[in-house]
Structures are given as C-alpha cells and as structure tokens.
Coordinates of C-alpha atoms in Angstrom, one line a residue:
M1 CA 90.9 106.0 75.7
Q2 CA 88.2 108.0 75.9
F3 CA 88.1 111.6 76.2
Y4 CA 85.6 113.6 78.2
R5 CA 84.6 117.6 78.6
A6 CA 84.7 117.7 82.3
H7 CA 85.6 116.0 85.2
V8 CA 84.3 115.9 88.5
L9 CA 86.1 115.0 91.5
I10 CA 84.7 114.1 94.9
C11 CA 86.4 113.6 97.8
G12 CA 86.2 110.0 99.1
G13 CA 88.1 110.4 102.7
T14 CA 87.3 108.9 105.8
G15 CA 86.0 112.8 106.7
C16 CA 83.8 113.0 103.3
T17 CA 82.8 109.5 103.2
S18 CA 81.5 109.5 106.9
S19 CA 79.4 112.6 105.4
K20 CA 77.8 110.8 102.3
S21 CA 80.3 111.4 99.5
V22 CA 79.6 107.8 98.3
E23 CA 76.1 108.3 98.0
I24 CA 76.9 111.7 96.1
K25 CA 78.7 110.2 93.7
A26 CA 76.5 107.7 92.9
E27 CA 73.6 111.0 92.7
M28 CA 75.6 112.5 90.3
E29 CA 76.1 109.5 88.2
K30 CA 73.0 109.1 88.0
E31 CA 72.2 112.5 86.8
L32 CA 74.5 112.8 84.5
K33 CA 73.3 109.8 82.9
A34 CA 69.7 111.3 83.2
L35 CA 70.9 114.1 80.8
G36 CA 72.8 112.4 78.3
I37 CA 76.5 113.8 79.7
D38 CA 77.7 110.9 81.0
N39 CA 79.7 110.4 78.3
E40 CA 81.3 113.6 78.7
V41 CA 81.6 114.1 82.0
Q42 CA 83.6 111.4 84.5
V43 CA 83.2 111.4 87.6
V44 CA 86.6 110.0 90.4
M45 CA 86.2 109.4 93.7
T46 CA 89.2 110.6 95.0
G47 CA 91.3 110.9 98.3
C48 CA 91.3 113.8 100.9
F49 CA 91.6 117.1 99.4
G50 CA 92.8 118.1 103.0
L51 CA 90.5 120.9 103.6
C52 CA 88.1 118.8 106.3
E53 CA 86.0 121.2 107.6
A54 CA 84.2 121.9 104.2
G55 CA 83.6 118.6 103.9
P56 CA 81.9 116.9 101.4
I57 CA 83.7 118.8 98.8
M58 CA 83.4 118.8 95.1
I59 CA 86.1 120.3 92.2
V60 CA 84.8 120.5 89.1
Y61 CA 87.5 120.7 86.3
P62 CA 88.9 122.1 83.6
E63 CA 88.2 125.3 85.9
G64 CA 89.0 123.6 89.1
T65 CA 85.4 125.2 90.7
F66 CA 85.2 124.6 94.0
Y67 CA 81.8 123.4 96.2
S68 CA 82.1 122.7 99.4
H69 CA 79.3 121.0 102.1
I70 CA 77.5 119.4 99.3
K71 CA 74.5 117.5 100.1
I72 CA 72.9 114.6 97.8
S73 CA 70.0 117.6 97.2
D74 CA 72.5 119.7 95.7
V75 CA 74.2 117.3 93.3
K76 CA 70.6 117.7 90.9
R77 CA 71.8 121.9 90.5
I78 CA 75.0 121.0 89.9
A79 CA 74.5 118.7 87.1
S80 CA 72.0 120.5 85.5
E81 CA 73.2 124.0 85.5
H82 CA 76.7 123.8 85.7
L83 CA 77.5 120.7 84.2
L84 CA 74.7 120.8 81.3
K85 CA 74.4 124.6 80.9
G86 CA 77.7 125.9 82.2
R87 CA 76.1 128.1 84.8
V88 CA 78.2 127.8 88.2
V89 CA 75.7 127.2 91.3
K90 CA 77.2 130.5 92.9
D91 CA 75.6 129.5 96.3
L92 CA 77.6 126.6 96.9
L93 CA 80.5 127.7 96.1
Y94 CA 83.2 127.6 98.9
Y95 CA 82.7 131.2 100.7
E96 CA 86.1 132.4 99.9
A97 CA 85.9 130.5 96.1
I98 CA 84.0 133.8 95.2
Q99 CA 84.8 137.4 96.0
Q100 CA 82.7 140.2 95.0
D101 CA 81.3 137.8 92.0
K102 CA 84.6 136.9 90.7
I103 CA 85.1 132.9 91.3
K104 CA 88.6 131.4 91.8
S105 CA 89.8 128.1 91.1
V106 CA 90.7 125.7 94.0
N107 CA 94.6 126.5 93.3
D108 CA 94.1 130.1 94.2
V109 CA 91.9 129.7 97.7
D110 CA 94.5 130.7 100.3
F111 CA 94.0 127.4 102.2
Y112 CA 95.9 125.5 99.2
A113 CA 97.7 128.2 97.3
K114 CA 100.1 128.6 100.5
Q115 CA 100.9 125.0 100.2
K116 CA 103.6 123.1 98.5
R117 CA 102.7 119.3 97.8
I118 CA 104.8 116.8 97.2
A119 CA 103.9 113.5 99.6
L120 CA 100.3 114.9 99.4
A121 CA 100.3 115.6 95.5
N122 CA 98.4 112.9 94.2
C123 CA 96.0 112.9 97.1
G124 CA 92.6 114.8 95.9
L125 CA 93.8 114.5 92.0
I126 CA 93.3 110.6 91.3
D127 CA 91.1 107.7 92.1
P128 CA 93.1 105.7 94.1
E129 CA 91.6 102.6 93.4
N130 CA 93.2 103.1 89.5
I131 CA 96.7 102.6 89.5
D132 CA 96.1 103.8 86.0
E133 CA 95.6 106.9 86.9
Y134 CA 99.1 106.8 89.3
I135 CA 101.1 105.8 85.8
A136 CA 100.2 109.0 84.0
L137 CA 101.2 111.4 86.4
D138 CA 104.9 109.4 86.9
G139 CA 103.9 106.8 88.9
Y140 CA 106.3 104.1 89.0
Q141 CA 108.6 105.9 86.1
A142 CA 110.5 106.4 89.9
L143 CA 111.0 102.5 90.1
V144 CA 111.4 102.4 86.6
K145 CA 114.8 104.8 86.7
V146 CA 116.0 102.8 89.9
L147 CA 116.3 99.5 88.5
T148 CA 117.2 100.4 85.0
Q149 CA 119.7 103.1 85.8
M150 CA 121.0 103.4 89.4
K151 CA 122.6 100.9 91.2
P152 CA 121.6 100.5 95.3
E153 CA 124.4 102.9 96.5
D154 CA 123.1 105.0 94.4
V155 CA 119.5 105.0 95.7
I156 CA 121.0 106.0 99.1
E157 CA 123.1 108.5 98.1
E158 CA 120.2 110.5 96.4
V159 CA 118.7 110.0 99.3
K160 CA 121.0 111.2 101.6
I161 CA 121.9 114.4 99.2
S162 CA 118.0 115.1 99.6
G163 CA 118.9 115.3 103.3
L164 CA 115.2 113.6 104.4
R165 CA 114.3 113.3 107.7
G166 CA 112.3 110.9 108.9
R167 CA 108.6 112.3 109.1
G168 CA 107.6 109.9 112.5
G169 CA 108.6 112.2 114.8
A170 CA 112.3 111.1 115.5
G171 CA 114.0 113.0 112.6
F172 CA 116.2 110.4 112.1
P173 CA 118.3 111.2 108.7
T174 CA 116.5 109.1 106.1
G175 CA 119.5 108.2 104.1
L176 CA 121.4 106.9 107.0
K177 CA 119.3 104.9 107.9
W178 CA 119.1 103.1 104.8
Q179 CA 122.5 103.2 104.5
F180 CA 123.1 100.9 108.2
A181 CA 120.1 98.7 106.6
A182 CA 121.7 98.1 103.4
N183 CA 125.1 97.7 105.0
Y184 CA 124.5 94.8 107.4
E185 CA 124.6 91.2 105.7
D186 CA 122.5 88.4 105.6
D187 CA 119.8 85.8 104.0
M188 CA 116.9 87.7 104.7
K189 CA 116.1 91.5 105.1
Y190 CA 113.0 93.2 105.6
V191 CA 111.7 96.9 104.6
C192 CA 108.6 98.1 106.8
C193 CA 106.0 101.3 106.9
N194 CA 105.0 102.3 110.1
A195 CA 101.5 103.5 109.1
D196 CA 100.3 103.3 113.2
E197 CA 99.0 106.7 113.1
G198 CA 98.0 106.8 116.8
D199 CA 98.2 110.6 118.0
P200 CA 94.6 111.6 118.5
G201 CA 93.5 113.8 115.6
A202 CA 96.6 113.1 113.6
F203 CA 95.8 111.7 110.1
M204 CA 98.1 112.6 107.9
D205 CA 99.4 108.9 106.9
R206 CA 95.8 107.9 106.3
S207 CA 95.2 110.8 104.0
I208 CA 98.3 109.1 101.8
L209 CA 97.4 105.3 102.3
E210 CA 93.5 106.6 101.2
G211 CA 95.0 109.2 98.5
T212 CA 97.8 107.5 96.8
P213 CA 98.6 104.3 98.2
H214 CA 100.4 103.3 94.8
S215 CA 103.1 106.1 96.7
L216 CA 103.7 103.9 99.0
L217 CA 104.0 100.7 97.5
E218 CA 106.8 102.5 95.0
A219 CA 108.9 103.9 97.6
M220 CA 108.7 100.5 99.6
T221 CA 110.3 98.5 96.6
I222 CA 112.6 101.4 95.9
A223 CA 113.9 100.5 99.5
G224 CA 113.7 97.1 98.9
Y225 CA 116.1 97.5 96.2
A226 CA 118.4 99.9 97.9
T227 CA 118.8 97.5 101.3
N228 CA 119.0 94.1 99.0
A229 CA 115.7 92.9 100.8
K230 CA 112.8 90.8 99.7
K231 CA 110.0 91.5 101.4
G232 CA 107.9 94.1 102.9
Y233 CA 105.3 95.1 105.6
I234 CA 102.6 97.6 106.3
Y235 CA 101.7 98.4 109.4
V236 CA 98.7 99.7 109.6
R237 CA 96.0 99.9 112.2
A238 CA 92.4 98.3 111.6
E239 CA 90.6 101.4 112.3
Y240 CA 91.3 102.8 108.9
P241 CA 89.0 100.7 106.8
I242 CA 89.1 102.5 103.7
A243 CA 93.1 102.7 104.0
V244 CA 93.7 99.0 104.3
K245 CA 91.2 98.4 101.0
R246 CA 92.7 100.6 99.0
L247 CA 96.3 99.1 99.8
E248 CA 94.5 95.7 99.2
I249 CA 93.2 96.5 96.1
A250 CA 96.8 98.6 95.4
I251 CA 99.1 95.4 95.8
K252 CA 97.0 93.4 93.7
Q253 CA 97.1 95.7 91.0
A254 CA 100.7 96.5 91.2
K255 CA 101.0 92.2 91.0
E256 CA 99.0 92.2 88.1
Y257 CA 100.6 95.1 86.3
G258 CA 104.6 93.2 87.0
L259 CA 105.5 96.1 89.7
L260 CA 105.3 94.1 92.4
G261 CA 106.8 89.9 92.9
E262 CA 109.4 88.2 91.2
S263 CA 111.7 89.6 88.5
I264 CA 110.2 93.0 88.5
F265 CA 110.4 94.9 85.0
D266 CA 112.3 91.7 84.0
T267 CA 115.0 92.8 86.4
N268 CA 116.8 90.0 89.0
F269 CA 114.8 92.0 91.8
S270 CA 112.2 90.6 93.7
F271 CA 109.7 92.1 96.1
D272 CA 106.7 91.6 98.0
I273 CA 104.6 93.1 100.4
E274 CA 102.4 91.9 103.1
I275 CA 99.6 93.9 105.1
R276 CA 99.8 93.3 108.7
L277 CA 96.9 94.9 110.7
G278 CA 97.6 96.6 114.3
A279 CA 95.1 96.7 117.2
G280 CA 95.5 100.5 117.9
A281 CA 97.8 100.4 120.8
F282 CA 99.7 103.8 121.0
V283 CA 102.9 102.4 121.9
C284 CA 103.3 99.9 118.3
G285 CA 104.0 103.4 117.0
E286 CA 107.3 102.8 118.1
E287 CA 109.4 101.1 115.7
T288 CA 110.2 98.0 118.0
A289 CA 107.3 97.6 120.0
L290 CA 105.5 97.7 115.9
I291 CA 108.2 94.6 115.1
E292 CA 107.4 92.7 118.5
S293 CA 103.3 93.3 116.9
I294 CA 104.7 91.8 113.5
E295 CA 106.1 88.7 114.8
G296 CA 102.7 87.9 116.8
K297 CA 103.5 89.3 120.2
R298 CA 102.6 92.1 122.5
G299 CA 103.3 95.8 121.4
M300 CA 106.4 96.3 124.0
P301 CA 109.4 98.4 123.0
R302 CA 112.6 96.7 122.8
T303 CA 116.2 97.9 124.5
K304 CA 118.5 99.7 121.9
P305 CA 120.8 99.1 120.7
P306 CA 120.8 96.6 118.7
F307 CA 118.7 98.8 116.5
P308 CA 116.3 97.4 113.7
A309 CA 118.7 98.2 110.9
E310 CA 120.9 95.6 112.7
K311 CA 117.6 92.9 114.2
G312 CA 114.5 93.8 113.2
I313 CA 111.5 91.5 112.3
W314 CA 112.2 88.1 113.6
G315 CA 116.4 89.4 114.4
K316 CA 116.7 90.5 110.5
P317 CA 118.2 93.3 109.3
T318 CA 114.6 95.9 108.9
L319 CA 114.3 99.6 107.5
I320 CA 111.6 101.1 108.5
N321 CA 110.0 104.2 107.4
N322 CA 106.7 106.0 108.0
V323 CA 104.3 106.8 105.4
E324 CA 105.1 110.5 105.2
T325 CA 109.0 109.4 104.7
F326 CA 108.4 107.0 101.9
A327 CA 106.2 109.0 100.4
N328 CA 108.3 111.6 99.4
I329 CA 110.9 109.1 97.9
P330 CA 109.1 108.6 94.4
A331 CA 109.6 112.7 93.9
I332 CA 113.4 112.6 95.3
I333 CA 114.4 110.1 93.1
L334 CA 112.8 111.9 90.0
K335 CA 113.7 115.0 90.5
G336 CA 117.0 114.5 92.0
G337 CA 118.2 114.9 96.1
E338 CA 119.8 118.4 94.8
W339 CA 116.4 119.7 94.0
F340 CA 114.6 118.4 97.2
S341 CA 117.1 119.8 99.4
K342 CA 116.7 123.6 98.3
I343 CA 113.2 123.7 99.8
G344 CA 113.0 124.1 103.6
T345 CA 115.4 125.2 105.7
E346 CA 119.3 124.2 106.6
D347 CA 118.5 121.6 108.6
S348 CA 115.5 120.5 107.9
K349 CA 114.5 119.6 104.3
G350 CA 111.4 119.2 102.3
T351 CA 107.9 119.9 103.3
K352 CA 105.7 118.2 106.0
V353 CA 102.5 117.5 106.0
F354 CA 100.8 118.8 109.3
A355 CA 96.8 117.9 110.7
L356 CA 95.5 121.0 111.8
G357 CA 93.1 120.7 114.4
G358 CA 91.4 122.4 117.5
K359 CA 89.9 126.2 117.8
I360 CA 90.8 127.0 114.3
T361 CA 89.0 127.9 111.6
N362 CA 90.4 125.9 108.4
T363 CA 90.7 122.0 110.2
G364 CA 92.3 119.6 107.8
L365 CA 95.4 118.1 106.8
V366 CA 98.1 120.9 105.0
E367 CA 101.8 120.3 103.6
I368 CA 104.0 123.8 103.6
P369 CA 107.7 124.2 103.3
M370 CA 109.8 123.7 106.3
G371 CA 110.6 127.0 107.4
T372 CA 107.1 128.0 107.1
T373 CA 106.3 129.6 110.4
L374 CA 103.6 128.9 112.8
R375 CA 102.0 132.3 112.2
E376 CA 101.6 131.3 108.2
V377 CA 100.4 128.1 108.9
I378 CA 97.5 129.3 112.1
Y379 CA 96.2 132.6 110.4
D380 CA 97.4 132.8 106.5
I381 CA 96.2 128.7 106.1
G382 CA 94.3 128.3 108.9
G383 CA 92.6 131.4 108.8
G384 CA 93.0 131.6 112.6
C385 CA 90.8 131.3 115.6
P386 CA 87.4 131.3 114.9
N387 CA 84.4 133.8 116.7
G388 CA 87.3 136.5 116.9
K389 CA 88.6 134.6 119.7
K390 CA 92.2 135.3 120.6
F391 CA 95.0 132.8 119.9
K392 CA 96.6 131.4 123.2
A393 CA 99.1 128.3 122.2
V394 CA 99.6 125.8 119.5
Q395 CA 100.7 122.1 120.5
T396 CA 102.7 120.6 118.4
G397 CA 104.3 116.8 118.0
G398 CA 101.0 115.0 119.2
P399 CA 100.0 114.1 122.6
S400 CA 103.5 113.9 123.6
G401 CA 104.4 117.6 122.2
G402 CA 104.7 120.7 123.8
C403 CA 102.3 123.8 124.0
L404 CA 104.2 127.3 122.5
T405 CA 102.8 131.0 123.2
S406 CA 102.1 133.6 121.1
E407 CA 105.6 135.0 121.2
H408 CA 106.5 132.0 119.4
L409 CA 104.5 132.1 116.3
D410 CA 107.4 133.4 114.1
T411 CA 109.4 131.0 114.7
P412 CA 110.1 128.6 111.6
I413 CA 108.9 125.4 111.5
G414 CA 111.8 122.9 111.4
Y415 CA 113.0 119.7 113.9
D416 CA 115.7 121.5 116.1
N417 CA 113.8 124.6 116.3
L418 CA 111.0 123.3 117.7
V419 CA 112.9 121.0 120.2
K420 CA 114.6 124.2 121.7
L421 CA 111.5 125.5 122.2
G422 CA 110.4 122.5 124.1
S423 CA 108.1 120.9 121.6
M424 CA 108.7 118.7 118.5
M425 CA 107.8 117.7 115.4
G426 CA 106.3 114.5 116.3
S427 CA 103.8 113.3 113.2
G428 CA 102.8 116.5 111.9
G429 CA 99.9 116.7 115.0
M430 CA 99.2 120.9 115.0
I431 CA 96.3 121.6 117.8
V432 CA 95.4 125.3 118.5
M433 CA 94.4 126.3 121.5
D434 CA 92.1 129.7 122.4
E435 CA 91.7 132.0 125.2
D436 CA 88.9 129.6 126.5
N437 CA 91.3 126.9 127.1
C438 CA 92.9 126.3 130.6
M439 CA 96.7 125.0 129.7
V440 CA 96.7 123.3 132.9
D441 CA 93.6 121.4 132.2
I442 CA 95.3 120.9 128.4
A443 CA 98.2 119.1 130.2
R444 CA 95.7 117.2 132.3
Y445 CA 94.0 115.9 129.0
F446 CA 97.3 115.4 127.1
L447 CA 99.1 113.3 129.9
D448 CA 95.7 111.3 130.7
F449 CA 96.0 110.0 127.0
T450 CA 99.7 108.8 127.3
C451 CA 98.6 107.0 130.8
D452 CA 96.4 105.1 129.1
E453 CA 98.7 104.4 126.2
S454 CA 101.5 103.2 128.4
C455 CA 102.4 99.5 127.4
G456 CA 103.7 99.6 131.7
K457 CA 106.8 97.6 130.6
C458 CA 109.6 100.2 132.7
T459 CA 108.6 102.0 135.7
P460 CA 109.2 105.6 135.2
C461 CA 106.4 105.6 132.4
R462 CA 104.0 103.5 134.4
E463 CA 104.1 104.0 137.4
G464 CA 105.3 108.5 137.0
T465 CA 102.3 108.9 134.2
K466 CA 100.1 108.1 136.8
R467 CA 101.4 110.3 139.3
L468 CA 101.5 113.1 137.4
K469 CA 98.4 112.5 136.3
E470 CA 97.3 112.2 140.0
L471 CA 99.3 115.8 140.8
L472 CA 97.4 117.3 137.6
D473 CA 94.5 116.3 139.4
K474 CA 94.3 117.6 142.6
I475 CA 95.4 120.8 141.2
C476 CA 92.6 121.2 139.2
T477 CA 90.3 120.3 141.9
G478 CA 91.7 122.7 144.1
K479 CA 93.5 121.0 146.7
G480 CA 96.8 121.5 145.0
S481 CA 99.8 123.4 146.9
L482 CA 103.3 124.7 145.7
E483 CA 105.0 121.6 146.9
D484 CA 103.1 120.0 144.5
L485 CA 104.5 122.3 141.4
D486 CA 108.0 121.8 142.8
R487 CA 106.7 117.9 142.7
L488 CA 105.5 117.9 139.5
E489 CA 108.3 119.5 137.7
A490 CA 111.1 117.2 139.5
L491 CA 108.8 113.6 138.1
A492 CA 107.8 115.3 134.6
Y493 CA 112.1 115.6 134.0
Y494 CA 112.5 112.3 135.6
I495 CA 110.4 110.4 133.5
Q496 CA 111.6 112.3 130.7
D497 CA 115.2 111.1 131.5
N498 CA 114.4 107.4 132.8
S499 CA 111.8 106.2 130.5
L500 CA 112.9 103.7 128.1
C501 CA 110.9 104.2 124.8
N502 CA 110.2 107.8 123.0
L503 CA 106.8 107.5 124.8
G504 CA 107.6 107.6 128.2
Q505 CA 110.5 109.7 127.4
S506 CA 108.2 112.9 125.5
A507 CA 104.9 112.3 127.7
P508 CA 105.7 114.5 130.1
N509 CA 106.5 117.6 127.4
P510 CA 102.8 119.0 127.4
V511 CA 103.0 119.4 131.3
I512 CA 107.2 120.7 131.3
S513 CA 106.0 123.2 128.4
T514 CA 102.5 124.4 130.0
L515 CA 104.9 124.9 133.7
V516 CA 107.4 127.2 131.6
H517 CA 105.3 129.0 129.5
F518 CA 101.6 129.3 131.9
R519 CA 102.7 129.1 135.3
D520 CA 101.0 132.0 136.2
E521 CA 97.9 129.1 135.6
Y522 CA 99.1 126.8 137.6
L523 CA 100.1 129.6 140.7
A524 CA 96.3 130.9 139.8
H525 CA 95.0 127.3 141.0
V526 CA 97.1 126.4 144.1
I527 CA 97.3 129.9 145.0
D528 CA 93.6 131.6 144.4
K529 CA 92.0 128.5 143.9
K530 CA 90.7 129.9 140.8
C531 CA 90.7 128.7 137.1
P532 CA 91.0 132.0 135.0
T533 CA 89.8 130.5 131.8
G534 CA 86.4 129.1 134.0
V535 CA 87.2 125.2 132.4
C536 CA 87.9 123.4 136.1
K537 CA 84.7 123.0 137.4
D538 CA 85.5 122.4 141.1
L539 CA 86.9 126.0 141.4
L540 CA 84.1 127.6 139.9
H541 CA 81.7 129.3 141.9
Y542 CA 78.7 130.6 140.1
T543 CA 77.1 133.5 142.5
I544 CA 73.6 135.6 141.8
T545 CA 73.8 139.4 142.0
D546 CA 72.3 142.5 143.5
K547 CA 71.3 142.9 140.0
C548 CA 68.6 139.9 140.0
I549 CA 64.6 140.9 139.5
G550 CA 63.1 138.0 140.4
C551 CA 61.8 136.3 137.3
G552 CA 62.9 132.6 138.0
S553 CA 64.4 131.5 134.2
C554 CA 67.5 130.6 136.3
S555 CA 65.3 128.6 138.4
K556 CA 63.5 127.4 135.8
V557 CA 66.5 125.6 133.6
C558 CA 68.7 124.5 137.0
P559 CA 68.8 120.9 136.1
Q560 CA 69.4 119.9 140.5
G561 CA 66.7 122.3 141.8
C562 CA 68.8 123.7 143.2
I563 CA 67.8 127.4 143.0
E564 CA 65.2 129.1 144.9
P565 CA 63.9 132.4 145.6
V566 CA 64.8 133.3 149.1
G567 CA 67.2 135.9 149.2
K568 CA 65.8 139.9 150.4
V569 CA 63.1 141.3 149.2
I570 CA 62.7 143.2 145.6
N571 CA 59.6 144.2 145.6
E572 CA 57.7 144.4 149.0
K573 CA 54.1 145.0 147.2
T574 CA 54.5 141.4 145.6
N575 CA 57.2 140.3 148.4
R576 CA 59.0 138.9 145.3
R577 CA 63.1 137.9 146.4
A578 CA 66.1 137.5 144.7
Y579 CA 66.8 133.9 144.1
V580 CA 70.3 132.5 145.3
I581 CA 71.6 129.4 144.6
D582 CA 72.4 126.6 147.4
S583 CA 75.9 125.9 146.3
S584 CA 76.5 122.6 148.2
K585 CA 73.9 121.2 145.2
C586 CA 75.1 123.1 142.5
I587 CA 77.1 121.2 139.3
K588 CA 78.2 124.1 137.7
C589 CA 77.0 123.8 134.5
G590 CA 75.9 127.2 133.9
A591 CA 72.5 126.6 132.9
C592 CA 71.5 129.5 134.7
M593 CA 74.0 132.2 133.8
D594 CA 73.3 131.2 129.8
A595 CA 69.1 131.7 131.4
C596 CA 69.8 135.1 132.7
P597 CA 68.4 138.0 130.5
P598 CA 71.3 139.5 129.1
K599 CA 69.9 143.5 130.3
V600 CA 70.0 141.8 133.7
S601 CA 73.2 139.7 133.9
A602 CA 72.7 139.2 137.1
I603 CA 75.0 135.7 137.4
I604 CA 78.4 135.9 138.1
R605 CA 81.1 132.9 137.6
Q606 CA 83.9 133.1 139.9

C-alpha cells in the first residue's frame, strides 16, 4: 500500500463538475507530475462537500486547507507553492478559512463546524468510485455484523430502537415499516430505494448517491436480510447521470467483492440490486406511483390500502425507503440504535439533511441534528440573507411545504413541530426568502409547479390546483376581490382533505400558510391593488415626478420608447421639458428608474 504525504480532495458533485472540477483534477495531476511529486501527493475526486456556493472546492490534507472558487489557472500556484514549498496560497482560501492571518481547517469553518454528519459522513471524504476507500472507513462492516451476528428480527429491533423515521417526507417510523414488510410471507419480496428526488432545488439524495453509493447498497442489503427479500430496485431519475454512473460502478464492484449476489460472505443469504431510471415525473416520488413506473406503467398513485408492505412491486411485499433513510442504517447497526436515539429530540431522532437555497449567503447541503432551530440553520450555518436584506420567510418541505415567518425562527426542527406550524419536513428542501419576495407570488410559483406535476388521476388535485392557480393569477394581476380570498381558502382546504395522494393533499400548503402568515399582503393586492414588494408587475406604476431635470437618461434606455419630453417646461430659455411615461405602452421593466441619476431620483414606483 502506497503512502502519501498529502491528499488533494476535489469536489466531484454535480455543481462543481459543471464548473470544471474534472478538468481541475486533470490539471493538478499534470502539475504534480511536472514537479516530480506525483508519488507524494494523491489527488482524489470525491462526492459533494456541501457548500456549493463556494465551488469548485479543493481541500488539502492533512491540514484541511480549504480552497474555494478554484479555476484551472489557479492549479499551478497551489501545486508549486502549497504542495511543493509548503506555503498556503492565502488569496485562494475560502473567505472564512483565514482570519487575522490565522488559517482555519475546513472542519472549523462555521458552515461545517455546526453540522453533524451521519448520512453525509463519507461525502467529500472518499472516492465514491473506489470500494476500497469505503471499506477503509468501516464500509460493509454493518453488513458483516448483521449476517454473522444478528437474526433478522434483531436487525428490525435495532432500527426500531433508533427511532429513525422516513426521511422522504411522511416521517413514518422506519423500524415499524420494516416490521410490516417482514411480517408478510410470500415466495418473493422486494426492497426498493426511492431515489426519485423531484423537489425543485433539492439535491440531498443526489449528493448521497454521488458521494457514497456503497452506503445505499449496504443498507438495502441489510434491509433485504431483515425482511427476507431477495431483490432490490433503486428507482433514480435519469436526470442524475453522475449518480447513475457511480451507482452502476458501485454495484459492479460490490458483486466482484462478493458483497452482492449469491451467498454473501459465504452465508445462505443472497441479494441482488437493479437500477430503474425514472423519466422525471414529480408524482413518481409517491411510493405507489413509483411502483407503477417500475412495472412499466404510467406513474400514477394507487389507492391505499393495501400498502406496499403487503402488495407492492408486482403484487409482492415491498419495503420502500428513500436514499437518506437508508444512508443512516449502516451507522445505526454499527453504533447501535441507542446511540442514534440520543441525537435529536423526543419525537424526531437523529439528523436531517437539508438543501439550503434561495436568498441565503451559504447555499448548499447541510446535515444537522433534529432539534436545531431554524435560526441556527439560516444564520449560523447559512450566513443569513445576502446584501444586508431582511429575512422574511422560510419554506420547508419543498414545493408542497408551508412558509414560516421570523416568529418561527426559534422553532426546533422536527417532524411534528413543523406540521403544527402549517409546514412539514418533506424530503429536506429549505428555501429562504427576504424582504423583496412577494408571498402571494411565491404561493403562485409553487402552485404552478404542483399544478403542472399533477398526474391527473383524482379530480380534487387535477382540477382543484388549476382553479387555485387561476385565483392567484387574478389576485396578482389586480383583478381579485375579497370574495376570491374566501374562495381561495375554502378550495385549498377542500383539496387538502380530498386528494388521493400526498402530492394533492400537500399542494395547497404554500397557499394556506401564506394566507395565515401574510394575509396583509393578500389584502394589499385585492383592496389597494398594490404589491408591497413591487414583484407583481401588473400592479406596478412608474411615474416621473417634479424632480425631473430633463436629462433624458430614462428615455434613452426605455425599450418601448414610451418616455417623451412632453411634460411641463423646466427651463424656459432652452424650452427643456420634463419627461413623461406613457403608461399604456410601459412594460414595467424598471430600466428608467435604474437610469435616472441617483442625485435626482425623479422616478418612483408605486
């Protein structure tokens, strides 16, 4: 085994890959060879580091030096200065990694220091395409323990003790789900991983698949042993090419090592896994719609009961968990359910991965213990809203989640706490909004998504979401009335109570939560015919005031040519006139307001 004095880890997640991290790795290997130190320094392409805003990211160990926003042209300096001469290139460090000339390790940077990583433990640490690196960090030890020391019922009991709940959204107790699947006897059973991550902006599951695919394979095999299933499916969307490729490599390696297939570890237990690609329909994240899609049918939810544990894939008992749920299993088996249950809160154990996005300084992936407050996530880890903007709301739970206000920032994150406030955990999307966001427009945006993604099977969802969207369009264009608000609210609750699956039942959440917490904005739209934040263009009016000096800056940039010097005379000697906007032609782009000299500020938006 070869030893290296330094390791250069380069993020190979989707975000950094699109920013040329693959080329950066190749350039680093070329420079190290040219310097004659390629046998002393190892370069590794890892999974996602999480802090996507700072990508492409490069970490140099053993010090944990954190370089951010790396370009190909930066590689030569890092190689010659840091890796050859031992001098850190300070101007390329992540801004928080150097303070008063003192250099911090990556683990001491606020974004990482406040996290606790279980599901993401190997992401950004190992080469996901090398099974030996996973094994070196206790990979597949949980499977060894299960197959050689534990009975299936012992495994299920350990998962029950852990208190792990499904991380895909519903939060159903995982151990109980495994117990149900184990209780049904049949000649064939299945274990299925729901990797159909469809929430806009969410990439928790994708990062696990890209960063530590063997964790998933190990956990699914353990689940197969616990429930007496012989076959597993990973249903992953085809839009995740890097994840699919690494899964394929991982499955091939696991089979070569005898960790998948016949007689695993020379026991009488056999288990195999196949990948099934989804076409990207949001509804296929619902477990019965996913089963329909695996069977080659159109992805539409089934009526429950029977639940998949009784009749799932091809009518056989099937255990379905999502990627993050499975990713916790190896650690629970190795360290014990008791250890896991001590993390988090009374009703929400362990950690949760969130995709932090929107109006937030540190966009990226975070894993925090349950019970951490929204304030800690948004300010201590996320760095707050950029450009000094005031925080306004946070939406948890993806497009079907609710919007919470600054009053809720000290709420400990947990399944039941979020539901009580009108939101939900969902799969882990967390979108932050600042003072510039219109909450009526936000509700319309998310409803537009769920409206498009409705499979059309049940009327409340298919027709109801369209009617909700029409009412929101009416309000955002200044044509709404107080009666429309009543209709909006009544219809939202009707859809919530009568839709067939979770997609329809949760689709009205953004509408209901914004009506509860931001009703004043709805009233401003329907009574005053104004959008307080100036987002809804149909409610905007640009006016040139008496401050106009007749410079014509606004007219020069107007794409419509609708600003003319036809106002009052402001200089009788030159006959210069003030400019006037023809409202009938104005498209409300705001270019005139931006062009008006700051000292004059003659244009106002109402």
